[in-house]
Amino acid sequence: MSETRSLRVLIADDEANIVISLEYLMRKEGYQVATVADGEAALKVAAQFSPDLVLLDVMMPRKSGYEVCEALRANPAYAHSRIILLTACGRDSDIERGMALGADAYVTKPFSPRELMRKIRTIMT
């Protein structure tokens, strides 16, 4: 992106090891990063942080990634935000549900960091 400010990325996942690796990867790319471990916190932080990109685990406490995705898409304030759902649920029906709720991409765990970055670059351009 050719913007003067760096991309804001919200990482919402209840698995600490995934959050640590994603945060490292995003900071290495020069992005501003906020992290949360549940769906309710994701919505609260999104309101303050105004993320350009949300990396969103589907299975989280309090609110699922599907619920967070749906809430973000229902709010015009996040029309600019891109959402990538990250999950171990890779069935076609899971992917279809996520995309129907407004996700921009769906990545199954485990994922390759290189492939994830390629997908991020694609949807952010």
CSV table of C-alpha atoms in Angstrom, one decimal:
chain,number,residue,atom,x,y,z
A,1,MET,CA,0.0,0.0,0.0
A,2,SER,CA,1.2,3.5,-0.7
A,3,GLU,CA,-0.4,5.1,2.3
A,4,THR,CA,1.7,7.2,4.6
A,5,ARG,CA,0.4,5.5,7.8
A,6,SER,CA,1.0,1.8,8.3
A,7,LEU,CA,-1.7,-0.8,8.0
A,8,ARG,CA,-3.6,-1.5,11.2
A,9,VAL,CA,-4.1,-5.2,11.9
A,10,LEU,CA,-6.3,-6.6,14.6
A,11,ILE,CA,-5.5,-10.2,15.5
A,12,ALA,CA,-8.3,-12.1,17.3
A,13,ASP,CA,-7.4,-15.6,18.3
A,14,ASP,CA,-7.6,-17.5,21.6
A,15,GLU,CA,-4.5,-19.6,20.9
A,16,ALA,CA,-1.5,-17.7,22.3
A,17,ASN,CA,1.0,-19.4,20.1
A,18,ILE,CA,-0.9,-18.4,16.9
A,19,VAL,CA,-1.3,-14.8,18.2
A,20,ILE,CA,2.5,-14.6,18.9
A,21,SER,CA,3.4,-15.8,15.5
A,22,LEU,CA,0.9,-13.7,13.6
A,23,GLU,CA,1.9,-10.6,15.6
A,24,TYR,CA,5.5,-11.2,14.8
A,25,LEU,CA,4.8,-11.6,11.1
A,26,MET,CA,2.6,-8.5,10.9
A,27,ARG,CA,5.1,-6.3,12.8
A,28,LYS,CA,7.9,-7.6,10.6
A,29,GLU,CA,5.9,-6.2,7.7
A,30,GLY,CA,5.7,-2.9,9.4
A,31,TYR,CA,2.0,-3.1,10.4
A,32,GLN,CA,0.5,-1.7,13.6
A,33,VAL,CA,-0.9,-4.6,15.5
A,34,ALA,CA,-3.5,-5.0,18.2
A,35,THR,CA,-4.3,-8.5,19.7
A,36,VAL,CA,-7.3,-9.9,21.6
A,37,ALA,CA,-8.3,-13.4,22.7
A,38,ASP,CA,-12.1,-13.4,22.4
A,39,GLY,CA,-14.8,-12.1,20.2
A,40,GLU,CA,-16.3,-9.4,22.5
A,41,ALA,CA,-12.8,-7.9,23.0
A,42,ALA,CA,-12.3,-8.0,19.2
A,43,LEU,CA,-15.4,-5.7,18.7
A,44,LYS,CA,-14.3,-3.4,21.6
A,45,VAL,CA,-10.8,-3.0,20.2
A,46,ALA,CA,-12.0,-2.6,16.6
A,47,ALA,CA,-14.1,0.4,17.8
A,48,GLN,CA,-10.9,2.1,19.1
A,49,PHE,CA,-8.3,0.8,16.7
A,50,SER,CA,-10.2,1.0,13.4
A,51,PRO,CA,-8.4,-1.9,11.7
A,52,ASP,CA,-7.7,-2.1,8.0
A,53,LEU,CA,-7.3,-5.8,8.4
A,54,VAL,CA,-8.8,-8.3,10.9
A,55,LEU,CA,-7.3,-11.8,11.2
A,56,LEU,CA,-10.2,-13.5,12.9
A,57,ASP,CA,-10.2,-17.0,14.5
A,58,VAL,CA,-13.6,-18.6,14.0
A,59,MET,CA,-13.8,-20.6,17.3
A,60,MET,CA,-13.2,-18.1,20.2
A,61,PRO,CA,-14.8,-17.5,23.6
A,62,ARG,CA,-17.6,-15.0,24.1
A,63,LYS,CA,-18.4,-14.4,20.5
A,64,SER,CA,-17.4,-16.6,17.5
A,65,GLY,CA,-15.4,-15.2,14.6
A,66,TYR,CA,-18.6,-15.6,12.5
A,67,GLU,CA,-20.5,-13.3,15.0
A,68,VAL,CA,-17.6,-10.8,15.0
A,69,CYS,CA,-17.4,-10.8,11.2
A,70,GLU,CA,-21.2,-10.3,10.9
A,71,ALA,CA,-21.1,-7.4,13.4
A,72,LEU,CA,-18.2,-5.7,11.7
A,73,ARG,CA,-19.9,-6.0,8.3
A,74,ALA,CA,-23.2,-4.6,9.7
A,75,ASN,CA,-21.4,-1.5,10.8
A,76,PRO,CA,-20.6,1.1,8.0
A,77,ALA,CA,-17.6,2.3,10.1
A,78,TYR,CA,-15.8,-0.9,9.1
A,79,ALA,CA,-16.6,-0.9,5.4
A,80,HIS,CA,-12.9,-0.3,4.6
A,81,SER,CA,-11.8,-3.2,6.8
A,82,ARG,CA,-10.8,-6.5,5.2
A,83,ILE,CA,-11.5,-9.7,7.2
A,84,ILE,CA,-9.6,-13.0,6.9
A,85,LEU,CA,-11.1,-15.9,8.9
A,86,LEU,CA,-8.6,-18.3,10.3
A,87,THR,CA,-9.8,-21.7,11.4
A,88,ALA,CA,-9.3,-25.4,11.6
A,89,CYS,CA,-12.8,-25.8,10.2
A,90,GLY,CA,-12.1,-26.3,6.5
A,91,ARG,CA,-15.4,-27.9,5.3
A,92,ASP,CA,-17.0,-26.2,2.3
A,93,SER,CA,-20.0,-25.3,4.4
A,94,ASP,CA,-17.8,-23.5,6.9
A,95,ILE,CA,-16.0,-21.6,4.2
A,96,GLU,CA,-19.4,-20.7,2.5
A,97,ARG,CA,-20.8,-19.5,5.8
A,98,GLY,CA,-17.8,-17.2,6.5
A,99,MET,CA,-17.8,-15.8,3.0
A,100,ALA,CA,-21.6,-15.2,3.2
A,101,LEU,CA,-21.1,-13.2,6.4
A,102,GLY,CA,-18.7,-10.9,4.6
A,103,ALA,CA,-15.2,-12.3,5.0
A,104,ASP,CA,-12.8,-11.4,2.3
A,105,ALA,CA,-10.8,-14.6,2.6
A,106,TYR,CA,-10.8,-17.9,4.6
A,107,VAL,CA,-7.6,-19.6,5.6
A,108,THR,CA,-7.5,-23.0,7.2
A,109,LYS,CA,-5.1,-23.9,10.0
A,110,PRO,CA,-2.3,-24.8,10.0
A,111,PHE,CA,-1.3,-22.2,7.4
A,112,SER,CA,1.9,-21.2,5.7
A,113,PRO,CA,3.0,-17.7,6.8
A,114,ARG,CA,4.2,-17.1,3.2
A,115,GLU,CA,0.8,-18.0,1.8
A,116,LEU,CA,-1.0,-15.9,4.4
A,117,MET,CA,1.1,-12.9,3.5
A,118,ARG,CA,0.4,-13.5,-0.2
A,119,LYS,CA,-3.3,-13.5,0.5
A,120,ILE,CA,-3.1,-10.4,2.7
A,121,ARG,CA,-1.2,-8.5,-0.1
A,122,THR,CA,-3.8,-9.6,-2.6
A,123,ILE,CA,-6.9,-8.4,-0.6
A,124,MET,CA,-5.3,-5.2,0.6
A,125,THR,CA,-4.4,-3.9,-2.9
